[in-house]
Amino acid sequence: MAPEQTRKHVHIVGLSYVSLYFSDLNGAVAFYSAIFGPPTSVDDEKDIYGWRLGATWLTRLPSKIGTAPEGNPRNTEFAIQVSSPADVDRFYQELLQAGAKTCMPPDDTKMYEPMRFACVDDPFGVRIDVYCPR
C-alpha cells in the first residue's frame, strides 16, 4: 500500500469518487460501458451513472449540473491501476479500439515509482492513465 500523505491538518489516504460532467452524456456512457461494461449504479431520474472500479467509483453526470453547463470536462485525468505490466498493454489497446486516441503508448518508466505506464485521451477530452507498478 502506498504511504499515506499528511498536508497541514489533513491526512490523505487515497483518491475516491472521480466524477466527470459531460454535455454528451449518452456518448460518454456508451464509451465507458464499452470499456468497463454496463454501469454498476444508475440513477435514471438524475442521469447519474457509476462504475465500481476497485475500491472507488467512477461517475458520469450531465454537464447541466456541473460547473460548466455548456461544456465537457477540461484538463481532466484519472489513473487506473491494473494487475500486471502486460495488462497495461492489453487495456491500452482496448481503449484505442473503443475510440480513444493515443497520448503515450505503453512504456516502462519511473514516475513516482518504477511502473509500466500508458495514457490515452477519450473522445470527450478526458485523459486516462493505465499503470502497474513494477
Short mmCIF file of C-alpha atoms in Angstrom, two decimals:
data_model
loop_
_atom_site.label_atom_id
_atom_site.label_comp_id
_atom_site.label_asym_id
_atom_site.label_seq_id
_atom_site.Cartn_x
_atom_site.Cartn_y
_atom_site.Cartn_z
CA MET A 1 0.00 0.00 0.00
CA ALA A 2 1.24 3.49 -0.82
CA PRO A 3 2.26 5.66 2.10
CA GLU A 4 -0.39 8.00 3.40
CA GLN A 5 0.15 11.72 2.99
CA THR A 6 -0.36 14.45 5.55
CA ARG A 7 -0.91 18.03 4.37
CA LYS A 8 -1.26 20.55 7.18
CA HIS A 9 -4.08 19.09 9.28
CA VAL A 10 -5.50 16.72 6.66
CA HIS A 11 -4.33 13.11 6.41
CA ILE A 12 -4.80 11.91 2.81
CA VAL A 13 -5.27 8.16 2.42
CA GLY A 14 -6.45 7.81 -1.19
CA LEU A 15 -8.45 9.17 -4.10
CA SER A 16 -12.10 8.22 -4.45
CA TYR A 17 -15.29 9.09 -6.32
CA VAL A 18 -13.91 10.55 -9.54
CA SER A 19 -16.85 12.41 -11.11
CA LEU A 20 -16.89 13.94 -14.58
CA TYR A 21 -19.64 16.02 -16.23
CA PHE A 22 -20.42 15.63 -19.95
CA SER A 23 -22.54 17.57 -22.43
CA ASP A 24 -22.78 14.35 -24.48
CA LEU A 25 -23.68 12.16 -21.52
CA ASN A 26 -25.14 9.36 -23.66
CA GLY A 27 -21.95 9.20 -25.74
CA ALA A 28 -19.79 9.16 -22.60
CA VAL A 29 -21.89 6.40 -21.02
CA ALA A 30 -21.62 4.36 -24.25
CA PHE A 31 -17.82 4.80 -24.40
CA TYR A 32 -17.23 3.88 -20.74
CA SER A 33 -19.70 0.97 -20.99
CA ALA A 34 -17.62 -0.36 -23.90
CA ILE A 35 -14.56 -0.26 -21.63
CA PHE A 36 -15.94 -1.25 -18.21
CA GLY A 37 -19.25 -2.93 -19.04
CA PRO A 38 -22.65 -1.57 -18.02
CA PRO A 39 -22.68 0.94 -15.15
CA THR A 40 -22.78 -0.67 -11.73
CA SER A 41 -25.16 2.02 -10.49
CA VAL A 42 -27.69 4.06 -12.48
CA ASP A 43 -29.96 6.83 -11.21
CA ASP A 44 -32.26 7.39 -14.20
CA GLU A 45 -34.05 10.32 -12.56
CA LYS A 46 -30.84 12.33 -12.15
CA ASP A 47 -28.79 10.92 -15.07
CA ILE A 48 -26.04 9.62 -12.79
CA TYR A 49 -24.03 6.62 -13.99
CA GLY A 50 -21.39 4.95 -11.80
CA TRP A 51 -18.86 2.18 -12.34
CA ARG A 52 -17.33 0.45 -9.34
CA LEU A 53 -13.59 0.23 -10.09
CA GLY A 54 -11.62 -1.47 -7.36
CA ALA A 55 -12.08 0.44 -4.12
CA THR A 56 -13.75 3.54 -5.62
CA TRP A 57 -16.37 4.80 -8.05
CA LEU A 58 -16.07 6.49 -11.44
CA THR A 59 -19.16 8.62 -12.02
CA ARG A 60 -20.54 10.26 -15.18
CA LEU A 61 -23.01 13.12 -14.78
CA PRO A 62 -24.68 15.59 -17.18
CA SER A 63 -22.81 18.87 -17.62
CA LYS A 64 -26.01 20.82 -16.89
CA ILE A 65 -25.49 20.12 -13.17
CA GLY A 66 -21.74 20.79 -13.24
CA THR A 67 -19.68 23.97 -13.09
CA ALA A 68 -19.66 24.43 -16.90
CA PRO A 69 -23.21 23.59 -18.08
CA GLU A 70 -22.35 24.06 -21.77
CA GLY A 71 -19.17 22.00 -21.85
CA ASN A 72 -17.28 18.84 -21.15
CA PRO A 73 -14.56 18.31 -18.57
CA ARG A 74 -11.38 20.24 -19.36
CA ASN A 75 -7.85 19.22 -18.39
CA THR A 76 -9.15 16.17 -16.58
CA GLU A 77 -7.24 12.96 -15.94
CA PHE A 78 -7.60 9.83 -13.85
CA ALA A 79 -5.41 6.75 -13.42
CA ILE A 80 -6.40 3.09 -13.45
CA GLN A 81 -4.05 0.62 -11.80
CA VAL A 82 -4.06 -2.84 -13.38
CA SER A 83 -2.60 -6.08 -12.04
CA SER A 84 0.31 -6.69 -14.43
CA PRO A 85 2.53 -4.84 -16.91
CA ALA A 86 1.04 -6.98 -19.70
CA ASP A 87 -2.42 -5.75 -18.67
CA VAL A 88 -1.26 -2.18 -19.28
CA ASP A 89 -0.59 -3.08 -22.91
CA ARG A 90 -3.86 -5.02 -23.30
CA PHE A 91 -6.05 -2.35 -21.70
CA TYR A 92 -4.33 0.39 -23.73
CA GLN A 93 -5.31 -1.49 -26.93
CA GLU A 94 -8.89 -1.94 -25.67
CA LEU A 95 -9.16 1.80 -25.01
CA LEU A 96 -7.94 2.59 -28.53
CA GLN A 97 -10.37 0.08 -30.04
CA ALA A 98 -13.23 1.73 -28.13
CA GLY A 99 -12.40 5.09 -29.72
CA ALA A 100 -9.76 6.71 -27.50
CA LYS A 101 -6.77 8.50 -29.05
CA THR A 102 -3.20 7.67 -28.20
CA CYS A 103 -1.33 10.05 -25.94
CA MET A 104 1.59 7.96 -24.63
CA PRO A 105 1.98 4.33 -25.71
CA PRO A 106 2.91 1.72 -23.09
CA ASP A 107 6.41 2.18 -21.71
CA ASP A 108 8.44 1.24 -18.66
CA THR A 109 9.06 4.43 -16.74
CA LYS A 110 9.65 5.85 -13.29
CA MET A 111 7.15 8.46 -12.28
CA TYR A 112 6.64 8.14 -8.54
CA GLU A 113 7.92 4.57 -8.64
CA PRO A 114 9.06 2.20 -11.42
CA MET A 115 5.95 1.33 -13.44
CA ARG A 116 4.55 0.27 -16.79
CA PHE A 117 2.55 3.27 -17.95
CA ALA A 118 0.38 4.37 -20.88
CA CYS A 119 -2.27 7.01 -21.42
CA VAL A 120 -4.99 7.85 -23.91
CA ASP A 121 -7.47 10.68 -24.41
CA ASP A 122 -11.10 9.60 -24.52
CA PRO A 123 -13.46 11.03 -27.20
CA PHE A 124 -14.59 13.72 -24.72
CA GLY A 125 -11.18 15.16 -23.79
CA VAL A 126 -10.50 13.19 -20.61
CA ARG A 127 -7.04 11.67 -20.23
CA ILE A 128 -6.99 8.09 -18.93
CA ASP A 129 -3.76 6.71 -17.46
CA VAL A 130 -3.18 2.96 -17.18
CA TYR A 131 -0.35 1.74 -14.98
CA CYS A 132 1.12 -1.12 -13.00
CA PRO A 133 3.97 -0.79 -10.51
CA ARG A 134 7.00 -2.92 -11.44
#
